[in-house]
Short mmCIF file of C-alpha atoms in Angstrom, two decimals:
data_model
loop_
_atom_site.label_atom_id
_atom_site.label_comp_id
_atom_site.label_asym_id
_atom_site.label_seq_id
_atom_site.Cartn_x
_atom_site.Cartn_y
_atom_site.Cartn_z
CA LEU B 1 76.39 11.00 -63.85
CA SER B 2 77.87 13.02 -60.20
CA ILE B 3 79.49 15.25 -63.48
CA LEU B 4 76.83 15.13 -65.24
CA LEU B 5 74.02 16.76 -62.45
CA LEU B 6 77.27 19.03 -60.84
CA SER B 7 76.65 20.53 -64.50
CA LEU B 8 73.48 19.91 -64.35
CA GLY B 9 73.77 23.01 -61.28
CA LEU B 10 76.57 24.49 -62.31
CA GLY B 11 74.85 25.64 -65.45
CA THR B 12 71.25 26.93 -63.38
CA THR B 13 74.02 28.83 -61.45
CA LEU B 14 76.18 30.42 -63.25
CA THR B 15 73.08 31.79 -65.29
CA PHE B 16 71.46 32.66 -61.75
CA ALA B 17 74.92 34.83 -60.69
CA SER B 18 75.85 36.60 -63.86
CA SER B 19 75.34 39.94 -64.93
CA HIS B 20 76.90 39.90 -67.84
CA TRP B 21 74.04 38.27 -71.38
CA LEU B 22 77.16 36.30 -72.28
CA LEU B 23 77.51 34.39 -69.09
CA ALA B 24 74.29 34.07 -68.69
CA TRP B 25 74.14 31.95 -72.22
CA MET B 26 77.05 30.35 -70.83
CA GLY B 27 74.69 29.17 -67.60
CA LEU B 28 72.07 28.02 -70.15
CA GLU B 29 74.22 25.89 -72.41
CA ILE B 30 76.48 24.18 -69.98
CA SER B 31 73.07 22.37 -68.52
CA THR B 32 71.49 22.20 -71.77
CA LEU B 33 74.59 19.86 -72.90
CA ALA B 34 74.42 18.68 -69.35
CA ILE B 35 71.29 16.71 -69.50
CA ILE B 36 71.05 15.75 -72.96
CA PRO B 37 73.69 12.34 -71.69
CA LEU B 38 70.57 11.59 -68.83
CA MET B 39 67.89 12.17 -71.73
CA SER B 40 69.14 9.59 -73.94
CA GLN B 41 71.22 7.25 -71.49
CA HIS B 42 68.53 4.62 -72.19
CA HIS B 43 69.06 4.54 -75.69
CA HIS B 44 66.27 3.89 -76.48
CA PRO B 45 64.94 5.44 -80.03
CA ARG B 46 62.01 7.27 -78.18
CA ALA B 47 64.61 8.67 -75.95
CA VAL B 48 67.22 9.27 -78.46
CA GLU B 49 64.45 10.97 -80.87
CA ALA B 50 63.07 13.35 -77.76
CA THR B 51 66.77 14.45 -76.60
CA THR B 52 67.24 14.70 -80.62
CA LYS B 53 64.10 17.58 -80.34
CA TYR B 54 65.64 18.73 -77.40
CA PHE B 55 68.19 19.24 -77.99
CA ILE B 56 67.21 21.35 -81.79
CA THR B 57 64.54 23.52 -79.69
CA GLN B 58 66.94 24.63 -76.60
CA ALA B 59 69.95 25.26 -79.82
CA ALA B 60 67.73 27.29 -81.85
CA ALA B 61 66.08 29.20 -77.97
CA ALA B 62 70.08 29.53 -77.03
CA ALA B 63 71.20 31.24 -80.42
CA LEU B 64 68.04 33.99 -80.61
CA ILE B 65 69.72 34.68 -76.63
CA LEU B 66 72.69 35.29 -77.85
CA PHE B 67 71.82 36.85 -80.94
CA ALA B 68 69.17 39.18 -79.37
CA SER B 69 71.68 40.36 -76.50
CA THR B 70 74.64 40.85 -79.17
CA THR B 71 72.06 43.36 -80.84
CA ASN B 72 71.28 44.75 -78.19
CA ALA B 73 74.55 45.81 -77.19
CA TRP B 74 74.94 46.23 -80.69
CA ILE B 75 72.04 49.34 -79.95
CA THR B 76 72.89 50.10 -76.57
CA GLY B 77 76.56 49.70 -75.95
CA GLN B 78 75.52 47.83 -72.91
CA TRP B 79 76.08 43.44 -72.04
CA ASP B 80 74.90 44.25 -68.30
CA ILE B 81 71.54 42.32 -68.01
CA ASN B 82 70.15 44.87 -65.34
CA PHE B 83 70.59 47.18 -67.70
CA ASP B 84 66.74 48.51 -69.45
CA LEU B 85 67.17 46.36 -72.98
CA HIS B 86 66.27 47.75 -76.02
CA PHE B 87 62.67 47.48 -77.05
CA PHE B 88 63.32 44.87 -80.11
CA PRO B 89 65.78 42.49 -78.37
CA ALA B 90 63.90 42.71 -75.43
CA SER B 91 61.02 40.94 -77.55
CA MET B 92 62.87 38.51 -78.61
CA LEU B 93 65.11 37.68 -75.78
CA THR B 94 61.40 36.78 -74.57
CA MET B 95 60.32 34.97 -77.27
CA ALA B 96 63.70 32.66 -76.80
CA LEU B 97 63.52 32.67 -73.35
CA ALA B 98 59.41 31.01 -73.88
CA LEU B 99 61.08 29.06 -76.37
CA LYS B 100 63.13 27.61 -73.69
CA MET B 101 60.84 26.93 -71.14
CA GLY B 102 58.27 25.63 -73.16
CA LEU B 103 55.81 28.12 -72.97
CA ALA B 104 52.84 28.56 -75.74
CA PRO B 105 52.94 29.61 -78.73
CA VAL B 106 56.38 27.70 -78.34
CA HIS B 107 55.39 24.62 -76.13
CA PHE B 108 55.51 21.89 -79.31
CA TRP B 109 58.78 20.01 -78.35
CA LEU B 110 57.33 20.31 -74.61
CA PRO B 111 54.77 17.08 -74.64
CA GLU B 112 56.83 15.10 -77.15
CA VAL B 113 60.24 15.40 -75.16
CA LEU B 114 58.68 14.28 -71.88
CA GLN B 115 57.08 11.40 -73.31
CA GLY B 116 59.86 9.82 -74.52
CA LEU B 117 61.87 10.28 -71.48
CA ASP B 118 62.54 8.21 -68.41
CA LEU B 119 60.25 9.85 -65.27
CA THR B 120 63.45 10.63 -63.25
CA THR B 121 65.05 12.82 -66.18
CA GLY B 122 61.18 14.15 -67.29
CA LEU B 123 61.16 15.42 -63.73
CA ILE B 124 64.61 17.22 -63.76
CA LEU B 125 63.45 18.55 -67.13
CA SER B 126 59.95 19.64 -65.70
CA THR B 127 61.56 21.99 -62.92
CA TRP B 128 65.05 22.45 -62.35
CA GLN B 129 66.02 22.99 -66.48
CA LYS B 130 62.66 25.69 -66.17
CA LEU B 131 65.07 27.54 -63.24
CA ALA B 132 67.15 29.89 -65.23
CA PRO B 133 65.16 30.73 -68.15
CA PHE B 134 62.49 31.71 -65.37
CA ILE B 135 65.56 33.98 -63.79
CA LEU B 136 66.31 35.64 -66.43
CA MET B 137 63.08 36.10 -67.74
CA CYS B 138 62.11 37.99 -64.16
CA GLN B 139 65.59 39.77 -64.59
CA ILE B 140 64.39 41.32 -68.19
CA MET B 141 60.78 42.29 -66.63
CA PRO B 142 58.92 44.40 -68.50
CA VAL B 143 58.44 43.98 -71.17
CA ASN B 144 56.71 44.07 -73.62
CA SER B 145 53.16 43.68 -71.63
CA SER B 146 50.72 42.90 -75.01
CA LEU B 147 53.80 40.43 -75.62
CA ILE B 148 53.72 38.86 -72.12
CA THR B 149 49.83 38.83 -71.40
CA PHE B 150 49.70 36.72 -75.31
CA LEU B 151 52.40 34.42 -74.07
CA GLY B 152 51.08 33.53 -70.53
CA VAL B 153 47.22 33.42 -71.71
CA THR B 154 48.24 31.17 -74.72
CA SER B 155 49.94 28.96 -72.31
CA THR B 156 47.42 28.78 -69.23
CA LEU B 157 44.51 27.81 -72.32
CA VAL B 158 46.79 25.40 -74.57
CA GLY B 159 47.63 23.76 -71.32
CA GLY B 160 44.26 23.13 -70.29
CA TRP B 161 42.80 22.14 -73.74
CA GLY B 162 45.93 19.79 -74.83
CA GLY B 163 45.62 18.09 -71.70
CA LEU B 164 41.93 17.15 -71.73
CA ASN B 165 42.35 14.11 -74.64
CA GLN B 166 45.18 12.75 -73.16
CA THR B 167 46.20 9.06 -71.83
CA GLN B 168 50.24 9.38 -70.74
CA LEU B 169 50.56 11.14 -67.65
CA ARG B 170 53.27 12.27 -68.88
CA LYS B 171 52.37 14.27 -71.70
CA ILE B 172 49.46 15.64 -69.10
CA LEU B 173 52.41 17.06 -66.98
CA ALA B 174 53.50 18.56 -69.85
CA TYR B 175 50.51 20.31 -70.36
CA SER B 176 49.76 21.03 -67.04
CA SER B 177 53.50 22.67 -66.60
CA ILE B 178 52.96 24.96 -69.52
CA ALA B 179 49.47 26.34 -67.83
CA HIS B 180 51.35 26.63 -64.78
CA LEU B 181 54.14 28.61 -66.55
CA GLY B 182 51.71 30.48 -67.70
CA TRP B 183 50.35 31.53 -64.79
CA MET B 184 53.59 32.58 -64.09
CA ILE B 185 54.46 34.38 -66.93
CA LEU B 186 50.84 36.42 -66.53
CA VAL B 187 51.58 37.97 -63.19
CA MET B 188 55.73 38.33 -63.63
CA GLN B 189 55.48 41.42 -65.40
CA PHE B 190 53.58 43.25 -62.19
CA ASN B 191 55.00 41.63 -59.70
CA GLN B 192 58.19 39.18 -60.01
CA GLN B 193 58.10 37.60 -56.42
CA LEU B 194 54.86 36.23 -56.64
CA ALA B 195 55.72 34.68 -60.09
CA LEU B 196 58.79 32.88 -58.04
CA LEU B 197 56.55 32.01 -55.31
CA ALA B 198 54.14 30.45 -58.08
CA LEU B 199 57.40 28.46 -59.30
CA ILE B 200 58.44 27.49 -55.72
CA ILE B 201 54.93 25.71 -54.88
CA TYR B 202 55.01 24.49 -58.33
CA ILE B 203 58.06 22.36 -57.64
CA PRO B 204 57.82 19.99 -55.32
CA MET B 205 54.13 19.95 -56.20
CA THR B 206 55.38 18.72 -59.84
CA PHE B 207 58.29 16.33 -58.01
CA SER B 208 55.44 14.83 -56.01
CA THR B 209 53.52 13.84 -59.60
CA PHE B 210 56.77 12.49 -60.78
CA MET B 211 57.26 10.42 -57.87
CA ILE B 212 54.35 8.76 -57.51
CA PHE B 213 54.38 7.98 -60.87
CA LYS B 214 57.91 6.77 -60.31
CA THR B 215 57.08 5.17 -57.23
CA ASN B 216 54.00 2.47 -59.27
CA SER B 217 56.09 2.12 -62.37
CA SER B 218 52.71 3.65 -64.44
CA THR B 219 53.17 6.15 -67.35
CA THR B 220 50.13 6.30 -68.55
CA VAL B 221 46.02 6.44 -66.36
CA ASN B 222 45.10 2.31 -66.75
CA THR B 223 48.72 1.63 -64.91
CA LEU B 224 47.40 4.06 -62.37
CA ALA B 225 43.97 1.64 -61.55
CA ALA B 226 46.05 -1.31 -60.22
CA SER B 227 47.97 1.61 -57.88
CA TRP B 228 45.61 0.28 -54.72
CA ALA B 229 46.87 -3.31 -55.02
CA LYS B 230 50.55 -1.50 -54.43
CA THR B 231 50.63 1.66 -52.31
CA PRO B 232 47.54 1.99 -50.60
CA ALA B 233 48.83 4.85 -48.59
CA LEU B 234 50.30 6.90 -51.41
CA THR B 235 47.29 6.01 -53.62
CA ALA B 236 44.81 8.27 -50.43
CA ILE B 237 47.26 10.64 -50.79
CA THR B 238 47.59 10.96 -54.80
CA PRO B 239 44.56 13.01 -55.51
CA MET B 240 45.37 15.78 -52.69
CA ILE B 241 48.36 16.80 -54.40
CA LEU B 242 46.10 16.72 -58.18
CA LEU B 243 44.29 18.93 -56.88
CA SER B 244 46.53 20.77 -54.95
CA LEU B 245 48.12 21.45 -58.93
CA GLY B 246 44.58 21.91 -60.29
CA GLY B 247 44.40 24.96 -57.53
CA LEU B 248 42.31 23.88 -55.14
CA PRO B 249 41.94 25.06 -51.45
CA PRO B 250 42.70 24.31 -48.26
CA LEU B 251 45.62 22.84 -50.71
CA SER B 252 49.25 24.66 -51.40
CA GLY B 253 48.72 24.60 -54.99
CA PHE B 254 45.75 27.12 -54.43
CA MET B 255 47.56 30.19 -52.82
CA PRO B 256 50.14 30.93 -55.83
CA LYS B 257 46.67 31.49 -58.20
CA TRP B 258 44.65 33.31 -55.20
CA MET B 259 47.56 36.32 -54.86
CA ILE B 260 47.96 35.80 -58.68
CA LEU B 261 44.41 35.74 -59.34
CA GLN B 262 44.06 39.01 -56.90
CA GLU B 263 47.65 41.40 -58.49
CA LEU B 264 45.96 40.89 -61.61
CA THR B 265 42.50 42.45 -60.71
CA LYS B 266 44.68 44.99 -58.81
CA GLN B 267 46.15 45.86 -62.38
CA ASP B 268 42.86 46.55 -63.72
CA ILE B 269 42.61 43.67 -65.81
CA PRO B 270 39.69 41.92 -65.04
CA LEU B 271 39.22 40.24 -68.40
CA THR B 272 43.10 37.91 -68.52
CA ALA B 273 42.12 37.36 -64.81
CA SER B 274 38.86 35.58 -65.68
CA ILE B 275 40.28 34.09 -68.50
CA ALA B 276 43.17 32.39 -66.96
CA ALA B 277 40.08 31.64 -64.50
CA LEU B 278 38.36 29.60 -66.63
CA SER B 279 41.35 27.93 -68.08
CA ALA B 280 42.09 26.63 -64.80
CA LEU B 281 38.58 24.83 -64.54
CA LEU B 282 40.12 23.08 -67.97
CA SER B 283 43.27 21.78 -66.08
CA LEU B 284 41.23 20.54 -62.93
CA TYR B 285 39.55 18.49 -65.21
CA PHE B 286 41.93 16.29 -66.73
CA TYR B 287 43.50 16.26 -62.76
CA LEU B 288 40.44 14.94 -61.55
CA ARG B 289 40.31 12.02 -64.28
CA VAL B 290 43.51 11.18 -63.22
CA SER B 291 42.63 11.42 -59.57
CA TYR B 292 39.34 9.12 -60.70
CA ALA B 293 41.48 6.79 -62.72
CA MET B 294 43.29 5.60 -59.83
CA THR B 295 41.86 6.18 -56.12
CA LEU B 296 37.96 5.27 -57.99
CA THR B 297 37.79 2.78 -60.16
CA ILE B 298 39.21 -0.52 -59.62
CA SER B 299 41.60 -1.88 -61.92
CA PRO B 300 39.95 -3.89 -64.61
CA ASN B 301 41.57 -7.30 -63.59
CA ASN B 302 39.63 -11.28 -64.29
CA LEU B 303 39.77 -13.24 -61.06
CA ASN B 304 42.43 -15.03 -62.34
CA ALA B 305 44.56 -12.39 -62.85
CA THR B 306 48.07 -12.40 -60.73
CA THR B 307 48.05 -10.56 -57.51
CA PRO B 308 51.04 -7.72 -57.91
CA TRP B 309 53.16 -8.44 -54.80
CA ARG B 310 53.68 -5.75 -51.51
CA LEU B 311 57.49 -6.18 -51.37
CA GLN B 312 59.62 -3.87 -49.39
CA THR B 313 60.39 -0.66 -51.12
CA THR B 314 64.09 -0.36 -51.82
CA ALA B 315 63.59 3.53 -53.16
CA SER B 316 63.74 6.13 -50.88
CA THR B 317 60.48 7.68 -49.58
CA LEU B 318 61.66 10.32 -47.57
CA PRO B 319 61.66 13.19 -50.02
CA LEU B 320 58.57 12.17 -51.19
CA ALA B 321 56.93 12.58 -47.85
CA ILE B 322 59.00 15.95 -47.59
CA SER B 323 57.01 17.24 -50.87
CA THR B 324 53.98 15.55 -50.33
CA THR B 325 53.24 17.51 -47.11
CA ILE B 326 54.82 20.70 -48.59
CA SER B 327 52.13 20.56 -52.07
CA ALA B 328 49.19 19.75 -49.72
CA MET B 329 49.54 21.96 -46.62
CA LEU B 330 51.26 24.97 -46.87
CA LEU B 331 48.36 27.16 -47.55
CA PRO B 332 47.87 28.66 -43.63
CA LEU B 333 51.62 30.33 -45.14
CA ALA B 334 49.53 32.60 -47.21
CA PRO B 335 49.41 35.53 -45.26
CA ALA B 336 53.31 35.19 -44.09
CA THR B 337 53.60 35.35 -48.12
CA LEU B 338 51.93 38.79 -48.71
#
């Protein structure tokens, strides 16, 4: 396990540090190969299926990145990442990195893969595995701006519409991830720091959400209704985190959305900003649905049903406490980030 986790870290760090396309590709490959045993460790048919889907899509994306960077080297004679890309390989790289991260319209693997994994591996997949392609995407900006805007708007809309009808928490989180990445991509062509800020705030919010579901060991919306009997304090705090993911003030999740909308308005694209803001309402609806099911409904138990035991938990709750605080109370730092 430690070898795999270290390789996961190494792959992403290698991509961060590299200025050569082959080295960046190698880092992406290392982190893909390191997470695959973690995904299939439970030997459940669903897990194996998810691992296979993940491997195929990531291999396709990696091959496309290799092809695009080779084509770019062939046209421009440059392997350097920071050197300006030729238009055609740049568009191809954008699509390959979008496939790596699971941006719409190449997002179809993400909900399926996340649904087959346990919550811890799903957490790694939704946070850590997004970092390397995200940083690469930041480094090749600004490229084909209409393609980037298309990816961003489609992702926010798909992330909103897709999650509406879901009862599986992991799929809801997958669509939430698609929507958040859409927001980051939209602003990335104008201001990479803002996109990075959005990612930095997205990570603790997602971490908290996954850890809460893990603490309650629930994977569907229905099983969340019984959580008030197991962890009353956590159940009371959870809606704050979910609404922070939805981007409501005065919670942390409002800060990136606010600044991104401001930036898009500054760049004189009010239509895109309006579509993004309206799609946030769709996401907000399903976060509200989850928090409603969790805190405002009593679980459908018969009177003679066994009450879940409230035992002292052995899991460490410190990371969850820290990430919960971050994902609820970071908004006052907004002026500092400006």
